PDB file of C-alpha atoms in Angstrom:
ATOM      1  CA  MET A   1      36.467  -2.719   2.588  1.00 36.00           C
ATOM      2  CA  SER A   2      33.399  -1.190   4.193  1.00 34.00           C
ATOM      3  CA  PRO A   3      30.045  -0.946   2.417  1.00 38.00           C
ATOM      4  CA  ALA A   4      29.208   2.263   0.598  1.00 37.00           C
ATOM      5  CA  ARG A   5      27.369   4.890   2.605  1.00 37.00           C
ATOM      6  CA  GLY A   6      25.400   7.961   1.641  1.00 35.00           C
ATOM      7  CA  PRO A   7      22.777   8.756  -0.973  1.00 38.00           C
ATOM      8  CA  ALA A   8      24.363   6.559  -3.634  1.00 37.00           C
ATOM      9  CA  SER A   9      24.051   3.379  -1.592  1.00 39.00           C
ATOM     10  CA  ILE A  10      20.995   1.293  -2.427  1.00 46.00           C
ATOM     11  CA  ARG A  11      19.726  -1.389  -0.099  1.00 60.00           C
ATOM     12  CA  GLY A  12      17.312  -4.216  -0.644  1.00 70.00           C
ATOM     13  CA  THR A  13      16.700  -6.740  -3.356  1.00 80.00           C
ATOM     14  CA  PRO A  14      15.524  -5.968  -6.885  1.00 80.00           C
ATOM     15  CA  ALA A  15      12.063  -7.168  -5.793  1.00 77.00           C
ATOM     16  CA  ASP A  16      12.134  -4.604  -2.961  1.00 80.00           C
ATOM     17  CA  HIS A  17      12.894  -1.849  -5.461  1.00 82.00           C
ATOM     18  CA  ARG A  18      10.121  -2.962  -7.849  1.00 83.00           C
ATOM     19  CA  ARG A  19       7.677  -3.109  -4.938  1.00 84.00           C
ATOM     20  CA  ALA A  20       8.669   0.399  -3.821  1.00 88.00           C
ATOM     21  CA  ARG A  21       8.274   1.764  -7.367  1.00 90.00           C
ATOM     22  CA  ARG A  22       4.815   0.231  -7.747  1.00 90.00           C
ATOM     23  CA  HIS A  23       3.745   1.592  -4.365  1.00 91.00           C
ATOM     24  CA  ALA A  24       5.085   5.064  -5.270  1.00 93.00           C
ATOM     25  CA  GLU A  25       3.224   4.971  -8.596  1.00 93.00           C
ATOM     26  CA  LEU A  26      -0.094   4.215  -6.901  1.00 95.00           C
ATOM     27  CA  ARG A  27       0.633   6.594  -4.022  1.00 95.00           C
ATOM     28  CA  ARG A  28       0.589   9.498  -6.503  1.00 95.00           C
ATOM     29  CA  TYR A  29      -3.190   9.154  -6.842  1.00 95.00           C
ATOM     30  CA  ALA A  30      -3.944   8.849  -3.138  1.00 95.00           C
ATOM     31  CA  VAL A  31      -4.614  11.323  -0.353  1.00 94.00           C
ATOM     32  CA  ALA A  32      -2.885   8.848   1.974  1.00 93.00           C
ATOM     33  CA  ALA A  33      -1.337   5.419   1.665  1.00 93.00           C
ATOM     34  CA  THR A  34      -0.026   2.786   4.004  1.00 90.00           C
ATOM     35  CA  ARG A  35       1.783  -0.490   3.521  1.00 89.00           C
ATOM     36  CA  HIS A  36       0.819  -3.547   5.517  1.00 88.00           C
ATOM     37  CA  ARG A  37       2.738  -6.731   6.109  1.00 87.00           C
ATOM     38  CA  PRO A  38       2.092  -9.175   3.233  1.00 86.00           C
ATOM     39  CA  GLN A  39      -0.545 -11.742   4.134  1.00 85.00           C
ATOM     40  CA  SER A  40       0.160 -15.447   4.139  1.00 85.00           C
ATOM     41  CA  GLU A  41      -0.975 -17.686   1.322  1.00 83.00           C
ATOM     42  CA  GLN A  42      -3.376 -19.295   3.807  1.00 85.00           C
ATOM     43  CA  LEU A  43      -5.117 -15.926   4.363  1.00 84.00           C
ATOM     44  CA  THR A  44      -5.170 -14.873   0.701  1.00 82.00           C
ATOM     45  CA  GLY A  45      -6.346 -18.255  -0.543  1.00 84.00           C
ATOM     46  CA  SER A  46      -3.750 -18.059  -3.305  1.00 81.00           C
ATOM     47  CA  ASN A  47      -0.583 -20.066  -3.810  1.00 81.00           C
ATOM     48  CA  VAL A  48       1.140 -16.901  -5.064  1.00 77.00           C
ATOM     49  CA  PRO A  49       3.079 -15.056  -2.339  1.00 79.00           C
ATOM     50  CA  GLN A  50       1.878 -11.523  -1.668  1.00 79.00           C
ATOM     51  CA  LEU A  51       4.658  -9.037  -2.398  1.00 82.00           C
ATOM     52  CA  LEU A  52       2.824  -5.787  -1.636  1.00 87.00           C
ATOM     53  CA  ASN A  53      -0.163  -5.329   0.646  1.00 89.00           C
ATOM     54  CA  ALA A  54      -1.117  -1.677   0.726  1.00 91.00           C
ATOM     55  CA  ALA A  55      -4.123   0.544   1.319  1.00 92.00           C
ATOM     56  CA  TYR A  56      -4.693   3.746  -0.636  1.00 94.00           C
ATOM     57  CA  LEU A  57      -7.136   6.447   0.401  1.00 94.00           C
ATOM     58  CA  VAL A  58      -8.239   7.791  -2.977  1.00 95.00           C
ATOM     59  CA  ASP A  59     -10.461  10.817  -3.460  1.00 94.00           C
ATOM     60  CA  ASP A  60     -13.528  10.062  -5.593  1.00 94.00           C
ATOM     61  CA  GLY A  61     -12.276  12.553  -8.184  1.00 96.00           C
ATOM     62  CA  ARG A  62      -9.120  10.478  -8.781  1.00 96.00           C
ATOM     63  CA  ARG A  63     -10.665   7.020  -8.558  1.00 95.00           C
ATOM     64  CA  ALA A  64     -10.697   6.438 -12.332  1.00 96.00           C
ATOM     65  CA  GLU A  65      -7.028   7.476 -12.623  1.00 97.00           C
ATOM     66  CA  PHE A  66      -6.117   5.135  -9.782  1.00 96.00           C
ATOM     67  CA  VAL A  67      -7.993   2.209 -11.334  1.00 95.00           C
ATOM     68  CA  ARG A  68      -6.244   2.882 -14.676  1.00 96.00           C
ATOM     69  CA  ALA A  69      -2.850   2.905 -12.920  1.00 96.00           C
ATOM     70  CA  VAL A  70      -3.595  -0.448 -11.263  1.00 94.00           C
ATOM     71  CA  GLY A  71      -4.716  -1.805 -14.641  1.00 94.00           C
ATOM     72  CA  ARG A  72      -1.502  -0.579 -16.251  1.00 94.00           C
ATOM     73  CA  LEU A  73       0.570  -2.337 -13.566  1.00 92.00           C
ATOM     74  CA  ALA A  74      -1.476  -5.514 -14.082  1.00 91.00           C
ATOM     75  CA  ARG A  75      -0.889  -5.414 -17.856  1.00 92.00           C
ATOM     76  CA  GLU A  76       2.849  -4.866 -17.321  1.00 90.00           C
ATOM     77  CA  ALA A  77       2.921  -7.944 -15.085  1.00 86.00           C
ATOM     78  CA  LEU A  78       1.299 -10.218 -17.686  1.00 88.00           C
ATOM     79  CA  GLY A  79       3.562 -13.119 -18.568  1.00 86.00           C
ATOM     80  CA  SER A  80       5.541 -12.780 -15.336  1.00 83.00           C
ATOM     81  CA  ALA A  81       5.183 -14.509 -11.998  1.00 79.00           C
ATOM     82  CA  VAL A  82       3.558 -11.351 -10.588  1.00 80.00           C
ATOM     83  CA  GLN A  83      -0.202 -11.021 -10.297  1.00 83.00           C
ATOM     84  CA  VAL A  84      -1.729  -7.598  -9.602  1.00 87.00           C
ATOM     85  CA  THR A  85      -5.091  -7.562  -7.832  1.00 86.00           C
ATOM     86  CA  MET A  86      -7.199  -4.832  -6.308  1.00 89.00           C
ATOM     87  CA  SER A  87     -10.223  -4.864  -4.048  1.00 87.00           C
ATOM     88  CA  GLY A  88     -12.412  -2.184  -2.594  1.00 85.00           C
ATOM     89  CA  PRO A  89     -13.520   0.397  -1.973  1.00 85.00           C
ATOM     90  CA  TRP A  90     -13.299  -0.435   1.701  1.00 85.00           C
ATOM     91  CA  VAL A  91     -14.044   1.448   4.881  1.00 86.00           C
ATOM     92  CA  PRO A  92     -10.792   3.368   5.612  1.00 86.00           C
ATOM     93  CA  TYR A  93      -9.805   1.431   8.745  1.00 85.00           C
ATOM     94  CA  SER A  94      -6.162   1.530   7.642  1.00 86.00           C
ATOM     95  CA  PHE A  95      -6.152   5.282   8.164  1.00 84.00           C
ATOM     96  CA  ALA A  96      -7.829   5.408  11.586  1.00 79.00           C
ATOM     97  CA  ARG A  97      -5.495   6.472  14.373  1.00 69.00           C
ATOM     98  CA  PRO A  98      -6.287   4.420  17.482  1.00 68.00           C
ATOM     99  CA  ASP A  99      -4.252   6.721  19.709  1.00 64.00           C
ATOM    100  CA  GLU A 100      -6.343   9.741  18.645  1.00 57.00           C
ATOM    101  CA  MET A 101      -9.606   7.810  18.930  1.00 52.00           C
ATOM    102  CA  GLU A 102      -8.744   6.672  22.452  1.00 54.00           C
ATOM    103  CA  CYS A 103      -7.958  10.248  23.499  1.00 53.00           C
ATOM    104  CA  GLY A 104     -11.227  11.478  21.997  1.00 50.00           C
ATOM    105  CA  ALA A 105     -13.197   8.739  23.749  1.00 48.00           C
ATOM    106  CA  TYR A 106     -11.532   9.593  27.035  1.00 44.00           C
ATOM    107  CA  GLU A 107     -12.365  13.278  26.589  1.00 47.00           C
ATOM    108  CA  GLU A 108     -16.010  12.414  25.854  1.00 46.00           C
ATOM    109  CA  LEU A 109     -16.234  10.304  29.000  1.00 42.00           C
ATOM    110  CA  ARG A 110     -14.807  13.087  31.139  1.00 43.00           C
ATOM    111  CA  ALA A 111     -17.193  15.717  29.789  1.00 41.00           C
TER     112      ALA A 111
END
């Protein structure tokens, strides 16, 4: 028997689905969002594996809503093996497009 195909087929583990739902929830408050590869425990300084490493570009007008959403996710995770943390605001390096910057720099040099 071949695996199911089409819109009804769902791939990934339950953890993948929870991670995607949490990312989608936070994405609602952001102008842009990007997911990064989870960092190692050596880099995070924590013995808890990182399940979601994402950056959200949030407009100042929605910052409070975003912080409340992160807090809600953290409260929901209490008593589980999941720990929700947030840091920032950070300079939006995650949203810089190196290919566009290189083209712009090249154009400036030619001018």
